[in-house]
mmCIF file of C-alpha atoms and ligand atoms in Angstrom:
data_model
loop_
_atom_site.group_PDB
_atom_site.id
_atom_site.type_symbol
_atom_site.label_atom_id
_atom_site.label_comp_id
_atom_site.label_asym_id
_atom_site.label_seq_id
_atom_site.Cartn_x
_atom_site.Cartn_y
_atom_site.Cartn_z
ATOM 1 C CA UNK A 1 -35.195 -176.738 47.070
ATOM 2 C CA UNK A 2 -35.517 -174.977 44.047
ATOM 3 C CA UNK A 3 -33.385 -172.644 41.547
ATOM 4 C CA UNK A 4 -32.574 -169.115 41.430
ATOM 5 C CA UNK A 5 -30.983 -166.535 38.472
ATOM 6 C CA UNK A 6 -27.350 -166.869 38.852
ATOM 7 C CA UNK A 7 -26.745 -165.547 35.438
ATOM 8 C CA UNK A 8 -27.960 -164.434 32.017
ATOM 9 C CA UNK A 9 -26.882 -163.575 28.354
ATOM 10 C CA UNK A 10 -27.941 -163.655 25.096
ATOM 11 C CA UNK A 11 -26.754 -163.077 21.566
ATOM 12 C CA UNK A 12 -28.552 -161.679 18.742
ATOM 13 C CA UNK A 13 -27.412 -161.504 14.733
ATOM 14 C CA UNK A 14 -26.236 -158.077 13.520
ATOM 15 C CA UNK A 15 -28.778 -157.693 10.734
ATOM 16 C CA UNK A 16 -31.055 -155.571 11.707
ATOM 17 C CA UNK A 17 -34.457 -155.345 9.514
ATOM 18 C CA UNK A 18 -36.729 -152.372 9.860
ATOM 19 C CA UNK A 19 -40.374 -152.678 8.583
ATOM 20 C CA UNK A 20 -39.776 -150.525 5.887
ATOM 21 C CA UNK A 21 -37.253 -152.516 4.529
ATOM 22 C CA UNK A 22 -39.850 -155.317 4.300
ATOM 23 C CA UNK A 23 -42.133 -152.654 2.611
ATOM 24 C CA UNK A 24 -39.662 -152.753 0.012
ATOM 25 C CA UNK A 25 -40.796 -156.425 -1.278
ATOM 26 C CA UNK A 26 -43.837 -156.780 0.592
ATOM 27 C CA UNK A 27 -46.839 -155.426 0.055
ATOM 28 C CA UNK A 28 -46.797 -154.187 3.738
ATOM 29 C CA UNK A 29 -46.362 -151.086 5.911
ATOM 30 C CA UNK A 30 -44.562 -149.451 8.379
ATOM 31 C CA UNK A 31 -47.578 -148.529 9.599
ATOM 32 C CA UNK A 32 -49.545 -151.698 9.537
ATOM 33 C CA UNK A 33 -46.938 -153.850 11.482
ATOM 34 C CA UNK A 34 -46.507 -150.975 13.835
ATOM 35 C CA UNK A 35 -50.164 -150.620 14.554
ATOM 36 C CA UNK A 36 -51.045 -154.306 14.745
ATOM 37 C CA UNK A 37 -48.074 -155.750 16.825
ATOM 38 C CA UNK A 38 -45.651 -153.044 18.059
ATOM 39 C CA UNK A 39 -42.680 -154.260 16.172
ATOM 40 C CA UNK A 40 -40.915 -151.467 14.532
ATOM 41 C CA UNK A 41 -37.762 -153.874 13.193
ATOM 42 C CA UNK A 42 -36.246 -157.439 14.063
ATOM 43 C CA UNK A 43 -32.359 -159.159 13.917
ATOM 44 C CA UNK A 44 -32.316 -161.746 10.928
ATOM 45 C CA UNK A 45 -29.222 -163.902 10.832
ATOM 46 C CA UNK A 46 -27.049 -163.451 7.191
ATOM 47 C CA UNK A 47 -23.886 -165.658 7.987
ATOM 48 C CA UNK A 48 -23.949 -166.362 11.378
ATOM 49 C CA UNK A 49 -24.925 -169.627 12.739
ATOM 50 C CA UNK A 50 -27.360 -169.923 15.416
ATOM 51 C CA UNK A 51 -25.174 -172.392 17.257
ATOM 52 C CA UNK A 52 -22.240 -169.926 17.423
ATOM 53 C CA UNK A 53 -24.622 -167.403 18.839
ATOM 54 C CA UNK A 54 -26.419 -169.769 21.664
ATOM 55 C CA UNK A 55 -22.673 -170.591 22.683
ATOM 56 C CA UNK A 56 -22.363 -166.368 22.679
ATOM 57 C CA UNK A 57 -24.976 -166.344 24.731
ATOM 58 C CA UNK A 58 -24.214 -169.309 26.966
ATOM 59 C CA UNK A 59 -20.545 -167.768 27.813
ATOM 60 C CA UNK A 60 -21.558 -164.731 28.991
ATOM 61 C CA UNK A 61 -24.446 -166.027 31.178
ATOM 62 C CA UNK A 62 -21.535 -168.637 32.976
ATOM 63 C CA UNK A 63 -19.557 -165.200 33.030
ATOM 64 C CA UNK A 64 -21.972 -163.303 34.663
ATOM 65 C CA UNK A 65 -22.636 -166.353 37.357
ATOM 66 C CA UNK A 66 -19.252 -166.999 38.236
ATOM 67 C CA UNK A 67 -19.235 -170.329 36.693
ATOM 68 C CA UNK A 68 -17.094 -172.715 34.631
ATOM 69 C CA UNK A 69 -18.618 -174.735 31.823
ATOM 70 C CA UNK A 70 -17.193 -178.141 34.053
ATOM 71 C CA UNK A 71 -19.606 -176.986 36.830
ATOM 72 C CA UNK A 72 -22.270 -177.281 35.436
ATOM 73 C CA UNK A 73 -24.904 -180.303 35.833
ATOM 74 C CA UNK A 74 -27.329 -180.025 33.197
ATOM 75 C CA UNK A 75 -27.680 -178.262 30.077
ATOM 76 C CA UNK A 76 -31.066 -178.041 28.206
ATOM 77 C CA UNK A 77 -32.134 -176.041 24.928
ATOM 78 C CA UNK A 78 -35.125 -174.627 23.789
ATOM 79 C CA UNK A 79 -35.342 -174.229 20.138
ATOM 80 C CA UNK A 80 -37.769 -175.257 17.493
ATOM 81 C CA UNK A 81 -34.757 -175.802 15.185
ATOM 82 C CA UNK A 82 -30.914 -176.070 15.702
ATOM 83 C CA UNK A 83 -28.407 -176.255 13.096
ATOM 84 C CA UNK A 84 -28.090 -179.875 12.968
ATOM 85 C CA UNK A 85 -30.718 -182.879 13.719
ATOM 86 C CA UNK A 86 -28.407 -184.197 15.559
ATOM 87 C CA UNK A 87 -25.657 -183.092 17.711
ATOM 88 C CA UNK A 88 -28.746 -181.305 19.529
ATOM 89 C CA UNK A 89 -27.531 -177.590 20.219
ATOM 90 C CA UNK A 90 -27.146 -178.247 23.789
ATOM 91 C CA UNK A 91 -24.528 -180.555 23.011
ATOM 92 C CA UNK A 92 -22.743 -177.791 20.862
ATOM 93 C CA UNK A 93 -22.987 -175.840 24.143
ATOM 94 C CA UNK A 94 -21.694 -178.118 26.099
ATOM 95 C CA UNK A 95 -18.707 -179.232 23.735
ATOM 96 C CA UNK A 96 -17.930 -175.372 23.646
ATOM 97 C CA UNK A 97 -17.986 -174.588 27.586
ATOM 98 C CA UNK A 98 -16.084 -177.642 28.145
ATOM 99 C CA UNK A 99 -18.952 -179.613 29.629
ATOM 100 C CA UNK A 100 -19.831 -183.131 29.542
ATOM 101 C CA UNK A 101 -22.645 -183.169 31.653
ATOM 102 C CA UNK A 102 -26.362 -184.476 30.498
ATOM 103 C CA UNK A 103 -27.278 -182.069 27.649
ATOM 104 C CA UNK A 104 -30.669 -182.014 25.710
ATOM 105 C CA UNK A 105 -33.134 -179.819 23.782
ATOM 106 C CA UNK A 106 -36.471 -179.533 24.100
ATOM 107 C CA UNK A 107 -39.354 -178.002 21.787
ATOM 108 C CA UNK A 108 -42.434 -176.537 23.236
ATOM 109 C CA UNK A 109 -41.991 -173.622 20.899
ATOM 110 C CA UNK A 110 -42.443 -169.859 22.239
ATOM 111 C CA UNK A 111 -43.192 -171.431 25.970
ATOM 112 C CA UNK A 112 -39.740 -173.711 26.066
ATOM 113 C CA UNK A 113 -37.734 -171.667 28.283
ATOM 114 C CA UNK A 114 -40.307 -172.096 30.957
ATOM 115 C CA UNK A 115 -40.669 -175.640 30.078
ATOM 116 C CA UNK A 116 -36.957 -176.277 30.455
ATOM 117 C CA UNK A 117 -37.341 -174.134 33.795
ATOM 118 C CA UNK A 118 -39.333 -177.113 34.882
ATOM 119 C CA UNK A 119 -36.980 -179.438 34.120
ATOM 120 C CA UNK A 120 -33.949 -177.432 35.869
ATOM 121 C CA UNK A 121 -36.649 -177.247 38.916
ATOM 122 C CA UNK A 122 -36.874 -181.108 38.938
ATOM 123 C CA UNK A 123 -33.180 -182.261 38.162
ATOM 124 C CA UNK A 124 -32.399 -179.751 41.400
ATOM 125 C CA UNK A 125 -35.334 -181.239 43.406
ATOM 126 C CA UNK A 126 -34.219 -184.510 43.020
ATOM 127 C CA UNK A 127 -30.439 -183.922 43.944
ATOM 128 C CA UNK A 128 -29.035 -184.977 40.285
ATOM 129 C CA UNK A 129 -27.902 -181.395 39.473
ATOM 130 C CA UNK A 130 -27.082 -178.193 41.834
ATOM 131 C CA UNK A 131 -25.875 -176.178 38.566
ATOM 132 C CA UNK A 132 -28.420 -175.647 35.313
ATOM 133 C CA UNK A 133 -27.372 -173.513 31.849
ATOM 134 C CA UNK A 134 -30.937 -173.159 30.463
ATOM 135 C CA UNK A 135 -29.893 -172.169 26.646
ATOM 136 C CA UNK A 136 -32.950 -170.953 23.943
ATOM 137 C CA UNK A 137 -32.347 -170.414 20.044
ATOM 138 C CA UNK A 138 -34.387 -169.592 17.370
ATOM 139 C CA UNK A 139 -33.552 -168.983 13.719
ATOM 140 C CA UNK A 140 -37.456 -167.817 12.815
ATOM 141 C CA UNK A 141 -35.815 -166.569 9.791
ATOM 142 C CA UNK A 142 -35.471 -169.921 8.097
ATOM 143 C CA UNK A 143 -39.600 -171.229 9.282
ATOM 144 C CA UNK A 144 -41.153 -168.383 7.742
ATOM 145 C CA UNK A 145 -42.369 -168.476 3.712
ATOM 146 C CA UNK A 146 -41.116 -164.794 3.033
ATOM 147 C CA UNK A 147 -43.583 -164.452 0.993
ATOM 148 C CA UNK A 148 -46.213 -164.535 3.185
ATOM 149 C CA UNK A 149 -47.017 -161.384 5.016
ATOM 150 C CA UNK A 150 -49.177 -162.414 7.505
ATOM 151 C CA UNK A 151 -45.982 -164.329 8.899
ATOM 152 C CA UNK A 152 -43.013 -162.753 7.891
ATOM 153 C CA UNK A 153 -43.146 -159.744 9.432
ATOM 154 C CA UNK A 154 -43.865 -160.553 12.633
ATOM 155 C CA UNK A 155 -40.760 -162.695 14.018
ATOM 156 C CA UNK A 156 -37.201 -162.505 14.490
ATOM 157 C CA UNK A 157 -33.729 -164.415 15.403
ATOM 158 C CA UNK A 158 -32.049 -164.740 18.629
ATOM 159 C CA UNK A 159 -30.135 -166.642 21.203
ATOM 160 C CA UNK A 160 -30.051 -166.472 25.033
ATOM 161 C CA UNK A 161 -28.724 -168.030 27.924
ATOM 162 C CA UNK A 162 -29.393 -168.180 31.889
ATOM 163 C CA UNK A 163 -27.775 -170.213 34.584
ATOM 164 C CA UNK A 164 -29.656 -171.664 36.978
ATOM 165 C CA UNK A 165 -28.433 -172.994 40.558
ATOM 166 C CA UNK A 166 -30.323 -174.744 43.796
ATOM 167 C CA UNK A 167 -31.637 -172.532 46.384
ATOM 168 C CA UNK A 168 -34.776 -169.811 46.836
ATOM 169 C CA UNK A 169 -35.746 -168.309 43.855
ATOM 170 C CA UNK A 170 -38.919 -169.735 41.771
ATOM 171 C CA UNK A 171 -41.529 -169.629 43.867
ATOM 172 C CA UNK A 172 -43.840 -171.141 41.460
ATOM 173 C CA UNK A 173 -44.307 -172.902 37.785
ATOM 174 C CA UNK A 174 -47.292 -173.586 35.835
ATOM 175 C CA UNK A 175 -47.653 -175.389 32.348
ATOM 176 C CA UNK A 176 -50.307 -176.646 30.097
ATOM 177 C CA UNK A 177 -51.151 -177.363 26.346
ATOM 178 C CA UNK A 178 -54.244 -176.462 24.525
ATOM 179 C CA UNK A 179 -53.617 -178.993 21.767
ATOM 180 C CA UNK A 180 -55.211 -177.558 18.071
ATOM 181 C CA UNK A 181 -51.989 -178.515 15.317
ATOM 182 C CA UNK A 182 -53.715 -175.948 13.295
ATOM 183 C CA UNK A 183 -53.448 -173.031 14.114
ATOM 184 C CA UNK A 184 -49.532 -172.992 14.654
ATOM 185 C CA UNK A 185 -48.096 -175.364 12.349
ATOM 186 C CA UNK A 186 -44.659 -175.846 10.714
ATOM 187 C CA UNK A 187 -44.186 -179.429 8.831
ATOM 188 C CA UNK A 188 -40.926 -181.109 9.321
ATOM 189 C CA UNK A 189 -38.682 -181.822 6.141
ATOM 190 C CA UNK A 190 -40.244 -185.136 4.912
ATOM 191 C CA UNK A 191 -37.009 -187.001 4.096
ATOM 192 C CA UNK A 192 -34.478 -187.147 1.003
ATOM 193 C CA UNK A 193 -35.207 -190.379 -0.304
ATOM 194 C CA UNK A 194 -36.104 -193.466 1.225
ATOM 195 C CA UNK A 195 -37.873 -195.843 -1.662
ATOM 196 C CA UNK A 196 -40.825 -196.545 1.012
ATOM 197 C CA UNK A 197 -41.796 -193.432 1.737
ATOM 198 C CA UNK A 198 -45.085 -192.186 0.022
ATOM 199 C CA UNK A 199 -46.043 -188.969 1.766
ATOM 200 C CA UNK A 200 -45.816 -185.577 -0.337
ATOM 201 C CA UNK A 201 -43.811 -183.282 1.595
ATOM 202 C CA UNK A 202 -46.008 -180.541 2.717
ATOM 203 C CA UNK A 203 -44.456 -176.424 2.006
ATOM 204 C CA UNK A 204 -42.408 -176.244 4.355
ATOM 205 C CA UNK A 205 -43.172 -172.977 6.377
ATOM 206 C CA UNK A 206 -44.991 -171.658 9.417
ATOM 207 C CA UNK A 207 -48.671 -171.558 8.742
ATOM 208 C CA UNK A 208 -50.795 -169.406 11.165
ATOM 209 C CA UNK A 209 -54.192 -168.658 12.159
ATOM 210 C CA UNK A 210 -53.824 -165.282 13.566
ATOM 211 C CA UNK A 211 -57.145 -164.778 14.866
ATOM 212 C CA UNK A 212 -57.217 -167.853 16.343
ATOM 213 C CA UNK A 213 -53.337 -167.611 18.123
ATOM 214 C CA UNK A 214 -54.601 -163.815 19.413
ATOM 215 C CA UNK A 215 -57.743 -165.301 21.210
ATOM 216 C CA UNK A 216 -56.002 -168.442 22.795
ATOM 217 C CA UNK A 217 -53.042 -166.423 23.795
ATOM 218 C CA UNK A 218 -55.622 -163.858 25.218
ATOM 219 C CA UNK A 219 -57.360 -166.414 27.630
ATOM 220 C CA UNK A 220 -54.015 -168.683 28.379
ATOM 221 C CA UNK A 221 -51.890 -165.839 29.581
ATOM 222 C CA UNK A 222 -54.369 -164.873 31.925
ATOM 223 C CA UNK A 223 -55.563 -167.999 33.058
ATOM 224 C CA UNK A 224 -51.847 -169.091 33.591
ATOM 225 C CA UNK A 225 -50.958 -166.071 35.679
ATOM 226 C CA UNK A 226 -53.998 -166.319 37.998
ATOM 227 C CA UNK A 227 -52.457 -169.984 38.113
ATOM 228 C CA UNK A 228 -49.573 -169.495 38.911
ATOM 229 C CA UNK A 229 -49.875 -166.794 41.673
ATOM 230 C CA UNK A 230 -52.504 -168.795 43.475
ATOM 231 C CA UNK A 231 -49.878 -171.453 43.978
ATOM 232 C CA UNK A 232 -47.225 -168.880 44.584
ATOM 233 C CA UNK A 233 -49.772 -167.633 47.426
ATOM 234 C CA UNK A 234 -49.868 -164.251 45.823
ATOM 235 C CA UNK A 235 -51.571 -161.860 44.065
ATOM 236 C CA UNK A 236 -51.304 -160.289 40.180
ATOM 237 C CA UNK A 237 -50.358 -156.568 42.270
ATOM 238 C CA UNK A 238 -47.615 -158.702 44.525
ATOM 239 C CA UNK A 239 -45.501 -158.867 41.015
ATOM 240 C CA UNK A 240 -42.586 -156.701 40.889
ATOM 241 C CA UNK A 241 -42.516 -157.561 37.445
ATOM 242 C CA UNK A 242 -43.884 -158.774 34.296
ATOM 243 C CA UNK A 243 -42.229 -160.884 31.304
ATOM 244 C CA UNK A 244 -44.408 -161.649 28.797
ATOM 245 C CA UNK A 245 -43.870 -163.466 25.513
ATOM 246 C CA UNK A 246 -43.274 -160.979 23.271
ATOM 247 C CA UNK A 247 -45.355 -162.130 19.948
ATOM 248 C CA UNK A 248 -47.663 -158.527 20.287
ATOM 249 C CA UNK A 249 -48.492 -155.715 22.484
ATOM 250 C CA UNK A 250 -52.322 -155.780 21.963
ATOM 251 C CA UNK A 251 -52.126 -159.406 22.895
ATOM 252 C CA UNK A 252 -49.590 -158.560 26.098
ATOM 253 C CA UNK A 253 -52.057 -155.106 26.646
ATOM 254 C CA UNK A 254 -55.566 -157.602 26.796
ATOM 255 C CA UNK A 255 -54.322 -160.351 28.924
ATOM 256 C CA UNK A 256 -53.263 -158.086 31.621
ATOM 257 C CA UNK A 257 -56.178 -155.532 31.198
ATOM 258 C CA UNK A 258 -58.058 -157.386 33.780
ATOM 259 C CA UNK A 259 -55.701 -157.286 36.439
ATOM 260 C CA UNK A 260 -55.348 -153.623 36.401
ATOM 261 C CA UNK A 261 -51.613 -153.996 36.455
ATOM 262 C CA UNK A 262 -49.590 -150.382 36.339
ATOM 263 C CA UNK A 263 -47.412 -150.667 32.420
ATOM 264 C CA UNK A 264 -44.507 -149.322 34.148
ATOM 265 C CA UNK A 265 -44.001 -153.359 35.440
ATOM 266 C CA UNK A 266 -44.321 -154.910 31.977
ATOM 267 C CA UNK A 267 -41.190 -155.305 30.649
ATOM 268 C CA UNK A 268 -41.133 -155.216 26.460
ATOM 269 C CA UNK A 269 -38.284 -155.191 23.865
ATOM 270 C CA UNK A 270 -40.980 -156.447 20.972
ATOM 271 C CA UNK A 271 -40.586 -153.072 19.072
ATOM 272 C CA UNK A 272 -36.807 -154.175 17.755
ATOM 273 C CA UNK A 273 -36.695 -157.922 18.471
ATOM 274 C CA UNK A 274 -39.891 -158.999 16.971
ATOM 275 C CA UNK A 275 -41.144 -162.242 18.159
ATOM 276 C CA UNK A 276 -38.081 -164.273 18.582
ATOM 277 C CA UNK A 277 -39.925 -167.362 19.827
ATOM 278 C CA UNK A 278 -38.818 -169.337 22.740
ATOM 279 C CA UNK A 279 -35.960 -166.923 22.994
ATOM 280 C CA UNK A 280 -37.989 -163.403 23.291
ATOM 281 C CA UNK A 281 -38.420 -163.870 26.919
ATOM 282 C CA UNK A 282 -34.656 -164.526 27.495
ATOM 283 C CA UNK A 283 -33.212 -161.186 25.464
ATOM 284 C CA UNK A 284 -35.930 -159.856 27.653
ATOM 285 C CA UNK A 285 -34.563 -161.025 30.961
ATOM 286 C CA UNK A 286 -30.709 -160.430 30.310
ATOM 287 C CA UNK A 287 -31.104 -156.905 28.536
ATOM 288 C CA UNK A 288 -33.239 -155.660 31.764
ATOM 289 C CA UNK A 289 -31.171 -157.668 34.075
ATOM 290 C CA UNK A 290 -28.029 -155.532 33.010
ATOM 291 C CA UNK A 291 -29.968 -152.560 32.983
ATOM 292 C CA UNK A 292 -29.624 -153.082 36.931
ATOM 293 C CA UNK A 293 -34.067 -152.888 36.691
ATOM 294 C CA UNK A 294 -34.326 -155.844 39.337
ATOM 295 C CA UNK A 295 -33.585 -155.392 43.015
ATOM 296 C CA UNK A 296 -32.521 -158.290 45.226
ATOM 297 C CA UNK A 297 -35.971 -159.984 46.651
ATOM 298 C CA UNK A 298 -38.035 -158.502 43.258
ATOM 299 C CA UNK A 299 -40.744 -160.887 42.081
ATOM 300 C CA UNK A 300 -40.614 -161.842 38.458
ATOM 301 C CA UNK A 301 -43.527 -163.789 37.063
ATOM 302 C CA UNK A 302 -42.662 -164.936 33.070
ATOM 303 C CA UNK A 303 -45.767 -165.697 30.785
ATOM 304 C CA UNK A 304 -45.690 -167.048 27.052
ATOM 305 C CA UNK A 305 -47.976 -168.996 25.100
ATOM 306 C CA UNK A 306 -47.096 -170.921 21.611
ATOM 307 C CA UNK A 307 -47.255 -173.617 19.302
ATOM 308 C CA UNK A 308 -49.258 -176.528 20.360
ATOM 309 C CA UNK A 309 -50.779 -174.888 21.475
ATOM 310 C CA UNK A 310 -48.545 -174.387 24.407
ATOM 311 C CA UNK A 311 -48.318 -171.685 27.175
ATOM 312 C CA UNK A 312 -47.166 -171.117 30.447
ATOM 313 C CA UNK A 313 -46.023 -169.187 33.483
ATOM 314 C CA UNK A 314 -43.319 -169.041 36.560
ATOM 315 C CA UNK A 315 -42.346 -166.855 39.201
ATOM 316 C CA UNK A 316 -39.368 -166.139 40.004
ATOM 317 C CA UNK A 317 -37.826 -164.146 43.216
ATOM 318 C CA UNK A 318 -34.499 -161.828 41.924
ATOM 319 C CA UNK A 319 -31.593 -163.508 44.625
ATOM 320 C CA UNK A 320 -28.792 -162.788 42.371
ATOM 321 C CA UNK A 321 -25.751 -162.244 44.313
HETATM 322 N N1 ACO B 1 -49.332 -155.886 5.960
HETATM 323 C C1 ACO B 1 -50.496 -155.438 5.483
HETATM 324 N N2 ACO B 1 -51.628 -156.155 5.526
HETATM 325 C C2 ACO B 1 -51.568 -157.363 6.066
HETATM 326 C C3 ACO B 1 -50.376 -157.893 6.592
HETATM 327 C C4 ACO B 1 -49.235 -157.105 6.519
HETATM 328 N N3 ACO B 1 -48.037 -157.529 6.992
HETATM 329 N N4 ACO B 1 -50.630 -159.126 7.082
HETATM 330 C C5 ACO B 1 -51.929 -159.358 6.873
HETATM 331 N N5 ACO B 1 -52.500 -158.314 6.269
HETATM 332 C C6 ACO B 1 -53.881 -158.139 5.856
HETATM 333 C C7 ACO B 1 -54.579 -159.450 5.659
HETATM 334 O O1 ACO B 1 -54.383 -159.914 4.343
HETATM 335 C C8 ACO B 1 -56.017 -159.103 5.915
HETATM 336 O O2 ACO B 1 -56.520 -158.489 4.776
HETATM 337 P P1 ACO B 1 -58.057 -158.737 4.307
HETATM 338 O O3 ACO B 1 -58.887 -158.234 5.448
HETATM 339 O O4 ACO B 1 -58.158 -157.944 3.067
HETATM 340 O O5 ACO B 1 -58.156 -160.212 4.132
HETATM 341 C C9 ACO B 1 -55.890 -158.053 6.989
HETATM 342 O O6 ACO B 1 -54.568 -157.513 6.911
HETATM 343 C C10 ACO B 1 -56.066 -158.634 8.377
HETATM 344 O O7 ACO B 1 -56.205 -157.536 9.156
HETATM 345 P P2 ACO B 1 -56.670 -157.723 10.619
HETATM 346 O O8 ACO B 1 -57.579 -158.893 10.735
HETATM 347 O O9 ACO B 1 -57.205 -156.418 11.100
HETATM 348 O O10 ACO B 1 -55.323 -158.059 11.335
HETATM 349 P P3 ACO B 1 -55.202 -158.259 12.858
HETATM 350 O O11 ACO B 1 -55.478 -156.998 13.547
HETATM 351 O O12 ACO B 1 -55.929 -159.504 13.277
HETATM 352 O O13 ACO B 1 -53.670 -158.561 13.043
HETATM 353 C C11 ACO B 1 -52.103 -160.300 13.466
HETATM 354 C C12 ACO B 1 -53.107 -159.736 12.471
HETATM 355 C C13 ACO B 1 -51.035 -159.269 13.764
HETATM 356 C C14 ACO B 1 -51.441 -161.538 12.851
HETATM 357 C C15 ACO B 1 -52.854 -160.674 14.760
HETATM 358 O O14 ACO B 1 -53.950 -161.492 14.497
HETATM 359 C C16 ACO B 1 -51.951 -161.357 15.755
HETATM 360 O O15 ACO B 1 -51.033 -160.787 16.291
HETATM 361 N N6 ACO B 1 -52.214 -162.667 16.042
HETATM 362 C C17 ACO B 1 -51.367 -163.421 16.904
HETATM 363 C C18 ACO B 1 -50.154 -163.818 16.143
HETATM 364 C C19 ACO B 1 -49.087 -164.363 17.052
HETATM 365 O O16 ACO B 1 -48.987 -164.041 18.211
HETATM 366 N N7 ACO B 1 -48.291 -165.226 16.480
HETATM 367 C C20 ACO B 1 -47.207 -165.792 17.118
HETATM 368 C C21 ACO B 1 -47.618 -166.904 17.997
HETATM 369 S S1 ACO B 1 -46.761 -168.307 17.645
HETATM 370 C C22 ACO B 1 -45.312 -168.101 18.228
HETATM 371 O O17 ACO B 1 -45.065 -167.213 19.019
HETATM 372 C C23 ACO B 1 -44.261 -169.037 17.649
#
């Protein structure tokens, strides 16, 4: 027994930034982030708080599956950073829907919603939960030195939300890490003051290797979607269609080059979301899931690679009554 879509949302803040209005205190261009990554502009929270949006998000996707907060069995977050240490988000969820089931969050930065689909997978295959809210929130906004253009411009903020429940739908999951803490790295906040610590507290913003991400995320996204359609038992041309983490269209253009897959089945919302993280494939899935753009019986396959480095893949059959 495994899962299928029952329901998605997401949330996103109202700012939105265009890459001319980073031209404006960067020495960047319109045309240079265009050309490079095929963002054109990104959300950027002002006063919102993430939490408020993942709980946005995690309403309408209970709304959209029929189902009350008390139903549900198992509520897990991907984020690289709530609001607060501790409550974890996915208790804020679950206070907000009225839900005191088991509630965690999990980091495996841009891959964590297919992470957390692994989880859902093996609560449901075990018989501790029939009902799964899956929630993912990132506030990029607040990682990235603003000063650096070689980061800045390249992500955004955003919240969304899917349930899950038991019965045919994934068909297959696949996971793995690369490990290399260079090339992705953000430190954590080293403490206020304990007298024992001695460790200088390292800037605290996302350092990148860009290069380095573009070639790993090259060779994982392929190698994870030959993966995961061998044990799916089908082939790259069986997919109705693609959702891949949206950190740049070259990248997303050169993994699938080999497979000779037709663009009208990769699905992209890069050019105003940015990279959003573990959340980009998420806004992806609920704003073409209310666009009607998947039939009943469609194959889905998800692919993201990340910090860690990180990456991963799933498919998963559209039975969404
Ligand atoms: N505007 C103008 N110039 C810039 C900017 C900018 N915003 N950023 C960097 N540059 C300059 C650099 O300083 C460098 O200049 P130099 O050659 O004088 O030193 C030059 O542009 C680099 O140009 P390219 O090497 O041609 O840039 P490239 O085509 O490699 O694109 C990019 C860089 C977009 C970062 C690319 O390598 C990439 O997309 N990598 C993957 C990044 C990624 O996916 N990150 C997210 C993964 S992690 C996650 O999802 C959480």
């Amino acid at each position: 027994m495994s899962f299928y879509i029952a329901g998605t949302g997401s949330a996103l803040p109202e700012k939105v930034v265009t890459n001319d209005d980073l031209a404006k205190f960067l020495d960047t261009s319109d045309e240079w982030i265009y050309t490079r990554t095929g963002i054109k502009s990104r959300h950027v929270l002002t006063t919102e708080r993430l939490d408020d949006l993942a709980i946005q998000s995690a309403k309408k996707a209970l709304e959209d599956a029929g189902v009350e907060g008390k139903d549900v069995d198992l509520i897990v977050c991907a984020t690289m950073r709530g609001d607060t240490y501790t409550p974890s988000l996915a208790c804020i969820v679950g206070e907000a829907i009225g839900c005191n089931a088991p509630a965690f969050d999990l980091n495996a930065a841009c891959v964590g919603v297919l992470y957390c689909m692994e989880v859902a997978d093996a609560f449901i295959a075990s018989g501790k939960a029939k009902t799964v809210l899956i929630v993912s929130a990132e506030a990029m906004s607040k990682l990235v030195d603003w000063t650096d253009r070689s980061t800045c411009v390249l992500f955004g903020d955003g919240t969304g939300a899917m349930v899950v429940k038991a019965g045919r739908g994934r068909l297959a999951g696949e996971l793995s890490s690369d490990p290399d803490s260079h090339v992705i790295r953000m430190p954590n906040f080293e403490g206020l003051n304990s007298p024992y610590n001695r460790n200088e507290q390292e800037k605290l913003a996302i350092y990148m290797d860009g290069g380095e991400v573009y070639k790993f995320a090259v060779n994982a996204m392929g190698r994870n979607i030959e993966e995961v359609c061998r044990r799916a038992n089908l082939t790259p041309a069986d997919i109705d269609w693609y959702l891949p983490h949206q950190a740049n269209v070259r990248i997303i253009d050169a993994s699938l080059k080999k497979f000779k897959i037709d663009k009208s089945k990769v699905l992209l919302n890069i050019a105003g979301c940015g990279n959003m993280s573990a959340t980009s494939i998420m806004v992806l899935l609920d704003e073409f899931a209310k666009k009607g753009t998947f039939r009943k019986g469609d194959k889905l396959l998800f692919v993201a690679f990340g910090g860690g480095l990180t990456s991963g893949a799933a498919i998963v059959e559209w039975n969404k009554d």
